[in-house]
CSV table of N, CA and C in Angstrom, one decimal:
chain,number,residue,atom,x,y,z
A,1,MET,N,-19.4,-4.3,3.0
A,1,MET,CA,-17.8,-4.1,3.7
A,1,MET,C,-17.0,-2.8,3.5
A,2,LEU,N,-17.2,-2.9,4.2
A,2,LEU,CA,-16.1,-1.5,4.7
A,2,LEU,C,-14.5,-1.8,4.8
A,3,PHE,N,-14.1,-1.1,3.9
A,3,PHE,CA,-12.9,-1.4,3.2
A,3,PHE,C,-11.4,0.0,4.1
A,4,LEU,N,-11.3,0.2,5.3
A,4,LEU,CA,-10.2,1.4,5.5
A,4,LEU,C,-8.5,1.1,5.3
A,5,LEU,N,-8.0,2.3,4.2
A,5,LEU,CA,-7.3,1.5,4.5
A,5,LEU,C,-6.1,3.0,4.8
A,6,SER,N,-5.4,2.9,5.4
A,6,SER,CA,-5.0,4.3,6.4
A,6,SER,C,-3.1,4.2,6.8
A,7,THR,N,-2.4,5.4,6.9
A,7,THR,CA,-1.2,5.6,7.4
A,7,THR,C,-1.0,7.0,7.4
A,8,PRO,N,0.8,7.0,7.7
A,8,PRO,CA,0.4,8.5,7.9
A,8,PRO,C,-0.1,10.2,6.8
A,9,GLU,N,0.6,9.9,6.1
A,9,GLU,CA,0.0,10.6,5.0
A,9,GLU,C,-1.4,10.7,4.6
A,10,TYR,N,-1.7,9.4,4.4
A,10,TYR,CA,-3.1,9.1,3.2
A,10,TYR,C,-3.9,8.1,4.0
A,11,ASN,N,-5.4,8.4,4.2
A,11,ASN,CA,-7.3,7.8,4.0
A,11,ASN,C,-7.4,7.1,3.8
A,12,LYS,N,-8.2,6.8,3.3
A,12,LYS,CA,-8.9,5.6,2.3
A,12,LYS,C,-10.5,5.6,2.8
A,13,ILE,N,-11.4,5.1,2.8
A,13,ILE,CA,-12.6,4.6,3.2
A,13,ILE,C,-13.0,4.4,2.0
A,14,GLN,N,-14.0,3.5,1.9
A,14,GLN,CA,-14.8,2.8,1.0
A,14,GLN,C,-15.8,2.1,1.3
A,15,SER,N,-17.7,2.4,0.9
A,15,SER,CA,-18.1,1.4,2.1
A,15,SER,C,-18.5,-0.1,-0.1
A,16,ASN,N,-19.8,-0.5,0.7
A,16,ASN,CA,-20.7,-1.3,-0.3
A,16,ASN,C,-18.9,-2.3,-0.8
A,17,ILE,N,-18.1,-2.9,-0.4
A,17,ILE,CA,-17.2,-4.0,-1.1
A,17,ILE,C,-17.4,-5.1,-1.1
A,18,SER,N,-17.2,-5.6,-2.1
A,18,SER,CA,-17.9,-7.0,-2.5
A,18,SER,C,-16.7,-8.2,-1.8
A,19,LYS,N,-16.1,-8.0,-2.5
A,19,LYS,CA,-14.1,-8.9,-2.4
A,19,LYS,C,-13.3,-8.4,-2.2
A,20,VAL,N,-11.8,-8.6,-1.3
A,20,VAL,CA,-10.7,-8.0,-0.7
A,20,VAL,C,-9.4,-9.6,-0.7
A,21,ARG,N,-8.8,-9.0,-2.0
A,21,ARG,CA,-8.0,-10.2,-2.0
A,21,ARG,C,-6.7,-9.8,-1.2
A,22,VAL,N,-6.1,-10.3,-0.5
A,22,VAL,CA,-4.5,-9.6,0.0
A,22,VAL,C,-3.5,-11.1,0.0
A,23,HIS,N,-2.4,-10.7,0.2
A,23,HIS,CA,-1.5,-12.5,0.8
A,23,HIS,C,-0.5,-11.9,2.3
A,24,LEU,N,-1.1,-12.7,2.8
A,24,LEU,CA,-0.8,-12.7,4.0
A,24,LEU,C,0.0,-14.0,4.4
A,25,ARG,N,0.9,-14.1,5.4
A,25,ARG,CA,2.0,-15.2,5.8
A,25,ARG,C,1.1,-16.6,5.6
A,26,ASN,N,0.2,-16.5,5.3
A,26,ASN,CA,-0.3,-17.9,6.1
A,26,ASN,C,-0.8,-18.4,4.3
A,27,GLY,N,-0.8,-17.4,3.6
A,27,GLY,CA,-2.4,-18.2,2.4
A,27,GLY,C,-2.7,-16.7,1.6
A,28,VAL,N,-2.7,-16.9,1.3
A,28,VAL,CA,-4.2,-15.5,0.0
A,28,VAL,C,-5.1,-16.1,0.4
A,29,ALA,N,-6.2,-14.5,1.6
A,29,ALA,CA,-6.7,-14.7,1.7
A,29,ALA,C,-8.4,-13.0,1.1
A,30,GLU,N,-9.8,-14.5,1.0
A,30,GLU,CA,-10.5,-13.6,0.3
A,30,GLU,C,-11.6,-13.8,0.8
A,31,ILE,N,-11.9,-12.1,1.5
A,31,ILE,CA,-12.8,-11.6,1.9
A,31,ILE,C,-14.0,-11.5,1.8
A,32,TYR,N,-14.9,-12.1,2.3
A,32,TYR,CA,-16.1,-11.9,2.0
A,32,TYR,C,-17.1,-11.3,3.2
A,33,GLU,N,-17.8,-10.3,2.4
A,33,GLU,CA,-19.2,-10.3,3.9
A,33,GLU,C,-19.1,-12.1,5.2
A,34,GLN,N,-19.8,-11.6,6.2
A,34,GLN,CA,-19.7,-12.2,7.3
A,34,GLN,C,-18.5,-12.7,7.2
A,35,HIS,N,-16.8,-12.8,6.3
A,35,HIS,CA,-15.5,-13.3,6.9
A,35,HIS,C,-15.6,-13.6,8.4
A,36,GLN,N,-14.9,-14.8,8.8
A,36,GLN,CA,-14.4,-14.1,10.8
A,36,GLN,C,-13.9,-13.4,10.6
A,37,ASP,N,-12.7,-13.2,12.0
A,37,ASP,CA,-12.0,-12.4,11.5
A,37,ASP,C,-10.9,-12.8,12.2
A,38,LEU,N,-10.3,-12.1,11.2
A,38,LEU,CA,-9.1,-11.9,11.4
A,38,LEU,C,-7.5,-10.6,11.0
A,39,ILE,N,-6.4,-11.4,11.1
A,39,ILE,CA,-5.6,-10.4,11.8
A,39,ILE,C,-3.8,-11.1,10.6
A,40,GLY,N,-4.0,-10.5,9.5
A,40,GLY,CA,-2.0,-11.1,9.6
A,40,GLY,C,-1.4,-9.5,8.5
A,41,LYS,N,0.0,-10.0,8.3
A,41,LYS,CA,0.6,-8.8,7.6
A,41,LYS,C,0.4,-9.7,6.2
A,42,VAL,N,0.3,-8.0,5.5
A,42,VAL,CA,0.3,-8.1,4.8
A,42,VAL,C,1.9,-8.7,3.9
A,43,GLU,N,2.4,-10.0,3.2
A,43,GLU,CA,2.9,-9.9,2.2
A,43,GLU,C,4.1,-9.9,1.1
A,44,ASN,N,2.8,-9.5,0.1
A,44,ASN,CA,3.1,-9.0,-1.1
A,44,ASN,C,3.3,-7.4,-2.1
A,45,ASN,N,2.7,-6.8,0.0
A,45,ASN,CA,2.3,-5.7,-0.3
A,45,ASN,C,1.1,-5.1,-1.2
A,46,LEU,N,0.0,-5.9,-2.2
A,46,LEU,CA,-0.6,-6.2,-2.5
A,46,LEU,C,-2.3,-6.4,-2.5
A,47,VAL,N,-2.9,-5.7,-2.3
A,47,VAL,CA,-4.0,-5.3,-1.8
A,47,VAL,C,-5.0,-5.4,-3.1
A,48,GLU,N,-5.8,-6.1,-3.0
A,48,GLU,CA,-7.6,-6.0,-4.9
A,48,GLU,C,-8.4,-5.9,-3.9
A,49,ILE,N,-9.5,-5.2,-4.1
A,49,ILE,CA,-10.4,-5.1,-3.9
A,49,ILE,C,-11.6,-5.1,-4.4
A,50,GLU,N,-12.5,-4.9,-4.4
A,50,GLU,CA,-13.5,-5.6,-6.0
A,50,GLU,C,-15.3,-5.0,-5.3
A,51,ASN,N,-15.5,-4.1,-6.2
A,51,ASN,CA,-17.2,-4.0,-6.4
A,51,ASN,C,-17.8,-3.7,-7.1
A,52,ILE,N,-19.1,-4.3,-6.2
A,52,ILE,CA,-19.7,-4.1,-7.7
A,52,ILE,C,-20.8,-3.4,-8.1
A,53,PHE,N,-20.5,-2.5,-9.3
A,53,PHE,CA,-21.9,-1.1,-9.2
A,53,PHE,C,-21.9,-1.2,-10.2
A,54,GLU,N,-23.3,-1.1,-10.7
A,54,GLU,CA,-24.7,-0.5,-11.7
A,54,GLU,C,-24.1,-2.2,-12.6
A,55,ASN,N,-24.1,-3.6,-11.7
A,55,ASN,CA,-23.7,-5.0,-12.4
A,55,ASN,C,-22.6,-5.1,-13.6
A,56,ARG,N,-21.0,-3.6,-13.1
A,56,ARG,CA,-19.5,-3.9,-13.5
A,56,ARG,C,-19.5,-4.0,-12.1
A,57,ILE,N,-18.0,-5.3,-12.9
A,57,ILE,CA,-17.8,-4.8,-11.5
A,57,ILE,C,-16.1,-4.6,-11.3
A,58,GLU,N,-16.0,-3.6,-10.5
A,58,GLU,CA,-14.7,-2.6,-10.2
A,58,GLU,C,-13.9,-3.0,-9.5
A,59,LYS,N,-12.4,-3.5,-9.8
A,59,LYS,CA,-11.2,-3.9,-9.1
A,59,LYS,C,-10.1,-2.0,-8.5
A,60,CYS,N,-9.9,-2.3,-7.7
A,60,CYS,CA,-9.3,-1.5,-7.4
A,60,CYS,C,-7.8,-1.7,-6.3
A,61,PHE,N,-6.2,-1.6,-7.2
A,61,PHE,CA,-5.2,-2.1,-6.6
A,61,PHE,C,-4.3,-1.2,-5.7
A,62,PHE,N,-4.0,-1.2,-4.4
A,62,PHE,CA,-3.2,-0.8,-4.0
A,62,PHE,C,-1.9,-1.4,-3.7
A,63,ILE,N,-1.1,-0.7,-3.8
A,63,ILE,CA,0.6,-1.3,-3.3
A,63,ILE,C,0.7,-0.7,-2.6
A,64,LEU,N,1.4,-1.4,-1.3
A,64,LEU,CA,1.3,-1.5,0.2
A,64,LEU,C,2.5,-1.6,1.0
A,65,GLN,N,3.5,-0.7,1.8
A,65,GLN,CA,5.0,-0.7,2.7
A,65,GLN,C,4.9,-1.1,4.0
A,66,ASP,N,4.6,-2.0,4.4
A,66,ASP,CA,5.3,-2.9,5.5
A,66,ASP,C,3.7,-2.3,6.3
A,67,ALA,N,2.8,-3.0,5.8
A,67,ALA,CA,1.5,-3.3,6.8
A,67,ALA,C,0.7,-4.6,6.7
A,68,VAL,N,-0.2,-3.9,8.1
A,68,VAL,CA,-0.8,-4.7,9.0
A,68,VAL,C,-2.1,-5.0,8.1
A,69,PHE,N,-3.2,-6.7,8.4
A,69,PHE,CA,-4.2,-6.7,7.8
A,69,PHE,C,-5.3,-7.1,9.1
A,70,ILE,N,-6.6,-6.5,9.1
A,70,ILE,CA,-7.5,-6.5,10.3
A,70,ILE,C,-8.7,-7.1,9.9
A,71,VAL,N,-10.0,-7.7,10.1
A,71,VAL,CA,-10.7,-8.2,9.6
A,71,VAL,C,-11.6,-8.7,10.5
A,72,SER,N,-12.4,-7.3,10.9
A,72,SER,CA,-13.5,-7.4,12.2
A,72,SER,C,-15.2,-7.4,11.9
A,73,THR,N,-15.8,-8.7,12.1
A,73,THR,CA,-17.3,-8.7,12.0
A,73,THR,C,-17.8,-7.3,12.7
A,74,GLN,N,-16.6,-6.7,13.9
A,74,GLN,CA,-17.9,-6.0,14.9
A,74,GLN,C,-17.9,-4.9,14.6
A,75,GLY,N,-16.9,-4.6,13.2
A,75,GLY,CA,-17.0,-2.6,12.4
A,75,GLY,C,-16.7,-2.0,13.3
A,76,LEU,N,-17.0,-0.2,13.0
A,76,LEU,CA,-16.5,0.4,13.5
A,76,LEU,C,-17.4,1.0,15.2
A,77,ASP,N,-18.2,0.4,15.4
A,77,ASP,CA,-18.9,1.1,16.7
A,77,ASP,C,-19.6,-1.0,16.8
A,78,PRO,N,-19.1,-0.7,18.0
A,78,PRO,CA,-19.4,-2.2,18.8
A,78,PRO,C,-21.2,-2.1,19.0
A,79,THR,N,-21.8,-0.6,19.6
A,79,THR,CA,-23.0,-0.8,19.7
A,79,THR,C,-24.2,-1.4,19.2
A,80,ASN,N,-23.1,-0.7,17.7
A,80,ASN,CA,-24.3,-0.1,16.3
A,80,ASN,C,-25.0,-2.2,16.0
A,81,GLU,N,-26.0,-2.6,15.8
A,81,GLU,CA,-26.7,-3.9,15.9
A,81,GLU,C,-26.4,-4.2,14.4
A,82,SER,N,-26.0,-3.3,13.8
A,82,SER,CA,-25.3,-3.9,11.9
A,82,SER,C,-24.3,-4.5,11.9
A,83,LYS,N,-23.7,-5.5,12.4
A,83,LYS,CA,-22.5,-6.6,12.0
A,83,LYS,C,-21.7,-6.2,11.1
A,84,GLU,N,-21.2,-4.6,10.5
A,84,GLU,CA,-20.6,-4.2,8.7
A,84,GLU,C,-19.8,-5.4,8.8
A,85,THR,N,-19.2,-6.4,8.3
A,85,THR,CA,-18.1,-7.2,8.4
A,85,THR,C,-16.8,-5.4,7.7
A,86,SER,N,-15.7,-5.7,8.8
A,86,SER,CA,-14.6,-4.4,7.8
A,86,SER,C,-13.4,-4.7,8.1
A,87,ILE,N,-12.7,-4.3,7.6
A,87,ILE,CA,-11.4,-4.6,7.5
A,87,ILE,C,-10.8,-3.6,7.1
A,88,TYR,N,-9.3,-3.6,7.9
A,88,TYR,CA,-8.8,-2.3,8.1
A,88,TYR,C,-7.6,-2.6,7.6
A,89,ILE,N,-6.3,-1.9,7.4
A,89,ILE,CA,-5.0,-1.7,6.4
A,89,ILE,C,-4.0,-1.0,6.8
A,90,TYR,N,-3.3,-0.9,8.2
A,90,TYR,CA,-2.4,-0.2,8.8
A,90,TYR,C,-1.1,0.1,7.4
A,91,ALA,N,-0.5,1.1,7.2
A,91,ALA,CA,0.8,0.6,6.4
A,91,ALA,C,1.0,1.7,6.5
A,92,LYS,N,3.0,1.8,6.3
A,92,LYS,CA,3.5,2.6,6.9
A,92,LYS,C,3.7,3.9,5.2
A,93,ASN,N,3.0,3.5,4.4
A,93,ASN,CA,3.1,3.8,2.8
A,93,ASN,C,2.1,3.0,2.5
A,94,ALA,N,1.5,4.0,1.3
A,94,ALA,CA,0.7,3.1,0.6
A,94,ALA,C,0.0,3.5,-0.8
A,95,LYS,N,-0.2,3.8,-2.2
A,95,LYS,CA,-0.4,3.9,-3.2
A,95,LYS,C,-1.1,2.9,-4.1
A,96,GLU,N,-3.1,4.5,-5.4
A,96,GLU,CA,-4.1,3.8,-5.6
A,96,GLU,C,-2.9,3.5,-6.7
A,97,ILE,N,-3.0,2.7,-7.7
A,97,ILE,CA,-3.3,1.9,-9.0
A,97,ILE,C,-4.5,1.8,-9.3
A,98,ASN,N,-4.4,2.2,-10.2
A,98,ASN,CA,-5.8,2.5,-11.7
A,98,ASN,C,-5.3,2.9,-12.9
A,99,SER,N,-6.3,3.0,-13.3
A,99,SER,CA,-6.8,3.2,-14.9
A,99,SER,C,-6.1,4.5,-15.6
A,100,SER,N,-5.7,5.3,-14.5
A,100,SER,CA,-5.7,6.6,-14.9
A,100,SER,C,-4.7,6.9,-14.2
A,101,ILE,N,-3.5,6.4,-13.7
A,101,ILE,CA,-3.0,6.8,-13.1
A,101,ILE,C,-1.3,6.8,-14.4
A,102,LYS,N,-1.0,7.3,-14.2
A,102,LYS,CA,0.6,7.5,-15.6
A,102,LYS,C,1.7,6.8,-15.0
A,103,ILE,N,2.0,6.3,-15.9
A,103,ILE,CA,3.7,6.2,-16.1
A,103,ILE,C,4.5,7.0,-15.7
A,104,GLU,N,5.2,8.3,-16.8
A,104,GLU,CA,5.8,8.8,-16.4
A,104,GLU,C,6.1,9.2,-14.9
A,105,ASP,N,4.2,10.0,-14.2
A,105,ASP,CA,4.3,10.4,-13.1
A,105,ASP,C,4.9,10.0,-12.1
A,106,ILE,N,4.7,8.2,-11.6
A,106,ILE,CA,5.4,6.6,-11.2
A,106,ILE,C,7.2,7.2,-11.7
A,107,SER,N,7.1,6.8,-13.4
A,107,SER,CA,8.6,7.2,-13.6
A,107,SER,C,9.1,8.3,-12.7
A,108,LYS,N,8.8,9.6,-12.6
A,108,LYS,CA,9.3,10.9,-12.3
A,108,LYS,C,9.6,10.5,-10.8
A,109,GLU,N,8.1,10.4,-10.2
A,109,GLU,CA,9.2,10.0,-8.9
A,109,GLU,C,9.6,9.6,-8.4
A,110,TYR,N,10.5,8.7,-8.6
A,110,TYR,CA,11.6,7.1,-8.4
A,110,TYR,C,12.5,8.0,-8.4
A,111,GLU,N,12.4,8.9,-10.1
A,111,GLU,CA,14.1,8.9,-10.4
A,111,GLU,C,14.2,10.2,-8.7
A,112,ALA,N,12.7,11.1,-8.4
A,112,ALA,CA,13.5,12.2,-7.5
A,112,ALA,C,13.9,11.6,-6.6
A,113,LYS,N,13.6,10.6,-6.5
A,113,LYS,CA,13.6,9.5,-4.8
A,113,LYS,C,15.4,9.3,-4.9
A,114,LYS,N,15.3,9.0,-6.6
A,114,LYS,CA,16.3,8.3,-6.2
A,114,LYS,C,18.0,8.3,-6.3
A,115,SER,N,17.6,10.2,-7.2
A,115,SER,CA,18.6,11.4,-7.7
A,115,SER,C,18.7,10.7,-5.6
A,116,ALA,N,17.9,11.4,-5.1
A,116,ALA,CA,17.6,12.0,-3.4
A,116,ALA,C,18.0,11.8,-2.7
A,117,PHE,N,18.7,10.1,-2.5
A,117,PHE,CA,19.3,8.8,-1.9
A,117,PHE,C,20.5,9.1,-2.9
A,118,GLU,N,21.2,9.1,-4.0
A,118,GLU,CA,22.3,8.9,-4.6
A,118,GLU,C,23.0,10.6,-4.5
A,119,LYS,N,22.1,11.4,-3.9
A,119,LYS,CA,23.2,12.6,-3.0
A,119,LYS,C,23.5,12.0,-1.8
A,120,GLU,N,22.2,12.2,-1.0
A,120,GLU,CA,22.5,11.2,0.5
A,120,GLU,C,23.6,10.7,0.5
A,121,LEU,N,23.9,9.4,0.0
A,121,LEU,CA,24.7,9.1,-0.5
A,121,LEU,C,26.5,8.6,-0.4
A,122,GLN,N,26.4,9.6,-1.3
A,122,GLN,CA,27.9,11.1,-1.8
A,122,GLN,C,27.9,11.8,-0.6
A,123,ASN,N,26.8,12.0,-0.3
A,123,ASN,CA,27.5,13.3,1.6
A,123,ASN,C,27.5,12.0,2.6
A,124,LEU,N,27.4,11.0,2.7
A,124,LEU,CA,27.4,10.8,2.9
A,124,LEU,C,29.0,9.8,3.3
A,125,GLU,N,29.8,9.8,1.5
A,125,GLU,CA,31.0,9.3,2.0
A,125,GLU,C,32.1,10.6,1.5
A,126,ASN,N,31.2,11.9,1.8
A,126,ASN,CA,32.2,12.5,1.9
A,126,ASN,C,32.6,13.0,3.4
A,127,THR,N,31.7,13.0,4.3
A,127,THR,CA,31.6,13.0,5.8
A,127,THR,C,32.1,11.9,6.6
A,128,GLN,N,33.8,12.6,6.7
A,128,GLN,CA,34.4,11.3,8.3
A,128,GLN,C,34.3,11.7,9.5
A,129,ASP,N,32.8,12.6,10.3
A,129,ASP,CA,32.0,13.2,11.4
A,129,ASP,C,31.6,11.6,11.2
A,130,ASN,N,31.8,11.3,12.4
A,130,ASN,CA,31.0,9.7,13.4
A,130,ASN,C,30.0,10.2,14.0
A,131,SER,N,29.3,11.3,14.1
A,131,SER,CA,28.1,11.7,14.9
A,131,SER,C,27.1,11.6,13.9
A,132,LYS,N,27.9,12.2,12.9
A,132,LYS,CA,26.6,13.2,11.1
A,132,LYS,C,26.9,11.6,10.7
A,133,ASN,N,27.7,10.6,10.8
A,133,ASN,CA,27.4,9.7,10.1
A,133,ASN,C,26.2,8.5,11.0
A,134,THR,N,25.4,8.4,12.0
A,134,THR,CA,24.7,7.7,12.6
A,134,THR,C,22.6,8.6,11.9
A,135,ALA,N,22.8,10.3,12.2
A,135,ALA,CA,21.5,10.4,11.8
A,135,ALA,C,22.3,10.5,10.0
A,136,ILE,N,23.0,10.3,9.1
A,136,ILE,CA,23.2,10.7,7.5
A,136,ILE,C,22.7,9.0,7.5
A,137,ASN,N,23.0,8.2,8.0
A,137,ASN,CA,22.5,7.0,8.0
A,137,ASN,C,21.3,6.5,8.4
A,138,SER,N,20.3,7.2,9.2
A,138,SER,CA,18.7,7.2,9.1
A,138,SER,C,18.4,8.0,8.7
A,139,LYS,N,18.6,9.1,7.6
A,139,LYS,CA,18.4,9.3,6.4
A,139,LYS,C,18.4,8.7,4.8
A,140,LEU,N,19.5,8.1,4.9
A,140,LEU,CA,19.6,7.6,4.3
A,140,LEU,C,18.9,5.9,3.7
A,141,LEU,N,18.5,5.2,4.9
A,141,LEU,CA,18.0,4.0,5.4
A,141,LEU,C,16.7,5.0,4.6
A,142,ILE,N,15.7,5.3,5.1
A,142,ILE,CA,14.4,6.5,5.1
A,142,ILE,C,13.7,6.9,3.2
A,143,LEU,N,15.5,7.2,2.6
A,143,LEU,CA,15.3,7.4,1.4
A,143,LEU,C,15.3,6.6,0.6
A,144,LYS,N,16.4,4.7,1.2
A,144,LYS,CA,16.1,3.5,0.4
A,144,LYS,C,15.1,3.4,0.1
A,145,ASN,N,14.3,3.3,1.2
A,145,ASN,CA,12.5,1.8,1.9
A,145,ASN,C,12.0,3.7,0.4
A,146,ASP,N,12.2,4.1,0.4
A,146,ASP,CA,11.2,5.7,-0.5
A,146,ASP,C,11.2,4.7,-1.7
A,147,MET,N,12.7,4.8,-2.1
A,147,MET,CA,12.8,4.5,-3.0
A,147,MET,C,12.5,2.7,-4.0
A,148,ASP,N,12.6,2.0,-2.8
A,148,ASP,CA,12.2,0.7,-3.5
A,148,ASP,C,10.7,0.3,-3.8
A,149,PHE,N,10.0,1.4,-2.5
A,149,PHE,CA,8.7,1.8,-3.1
A,149,PHE,C,8.4,2.0,-4.1
A,150,SER,N,8.8,3.6,-4.5
A,150,SER,CA,8.3,4.0,-5.7
A,150,SER,C,8.3,3.2,-7.0
A,151,GLN,N,9.5,2.5,-6.8
A,151,GLN,CA,10.2,1.2,-7.7
A,151,GLN,C,9.1,0.1,-8.1
A,152,LYS,N,8.5,-0.7,-6.7
A,152,LYS,CA,7.3,-1.7,-6.1
A,152,LYS,C,6.5,-0.9,-7.2
A,153,ALA,N,5.8,0.4,-7.2
A,153,ALA,CA,4.8,0.9,-7.5
A,153,ALA,C,4.6,1.0,-9.4
A,154,LEU,N,5.8,1.1,-9.3
A,154,LEU,CA,6.6,1.2,-11.8
A,154,LEU,C,6.1,0.1,-11.8
A,155,LYS,N,7.2,-0.9,-10.9
A,155,LYS,CA,7.0,-2.6,-11.7
A,155,LYS,C,5.4,-2.3,-11.1
A,156,PHE,N,5.0,-2.6,-10.6
A,156,PHE,CA,3.7,-3.4,-10.9
A,156,PHE,C,2.4,-2.7,-12.0
A,157,ILE,N,2.8,-1.6,-12.4
A,157,ILE,CA,1.6,-0.9,-12.6
A,157,ILE,C,2.2,-0.9,-14.5
A,158,LYS,N,3.4,-1.5,-15.1
A,158,LYS,CA,4.3,-1.9,-16.3
A,158,LYS,C,4.1,-3.9,-16.4
A,159,ASP,N,3.8,-4.5,-15.3
A,159,ASP,CA,3.8,-5.5,-14.8
A,159,ASP,C,2.3,-5.6,-16.0
A,160,PHE,N,1.2,-4.8,-14.8
A,160,PHE,CA,-0.1,-4.9,-15.2
A,160,PHE,C,-0.4,-4.2,-16.3
A,161,ASN,N,-0.1,-3.5,-17.1
A,161,ASN,CA,-0.6,-2.6,-18.6
A,161,ASN,C,-1.4,-1.5,-17.3
A,162,PHE,N,-1.3,-1.4,-16.8
A,162,PHE,CA,-2.7,0.0,-16.3
A,162,PHE,C,-2.8,1.3,-17.2
A,163,THR,N,-1.7,1.4,-17.7
A,163,THR,CA,-1.1,2.2,-19.0
A,163,THR,C,-1.7,2.1,-20.4
């Protein structure tokens, strides 16, 4: 199977995947080769992919933000005779979680985003001009979403003891 994860700043393509597990609105989907076509919104922001390499099972996790999940048996090239099952995920943001990731790096990233959010919130409180408030509110919302995403990644790493 082919796995493609795409965000505005990140792309990941991996082939020879044996299983993908994802939580959708209507339940947990475990995708294997020749799975039926499927589309859905990722609910818990977590996708697990599994690969068997040299008789070992390798797992990789991705934390996602606002993701859409698509399974297609047509593959990337519809004219190709081999109809490889392909899994596409389009997300606003994604972070790969594995054993080499350091909790300190994620903590620093979260603290930096939290600090930027608090600074922007302070600017909003100090500003009385309504025309600036609209722009600042938009920026504040983006910073809050980034901060929440980093917090989810940090919580996931702590809960699953990757470090």
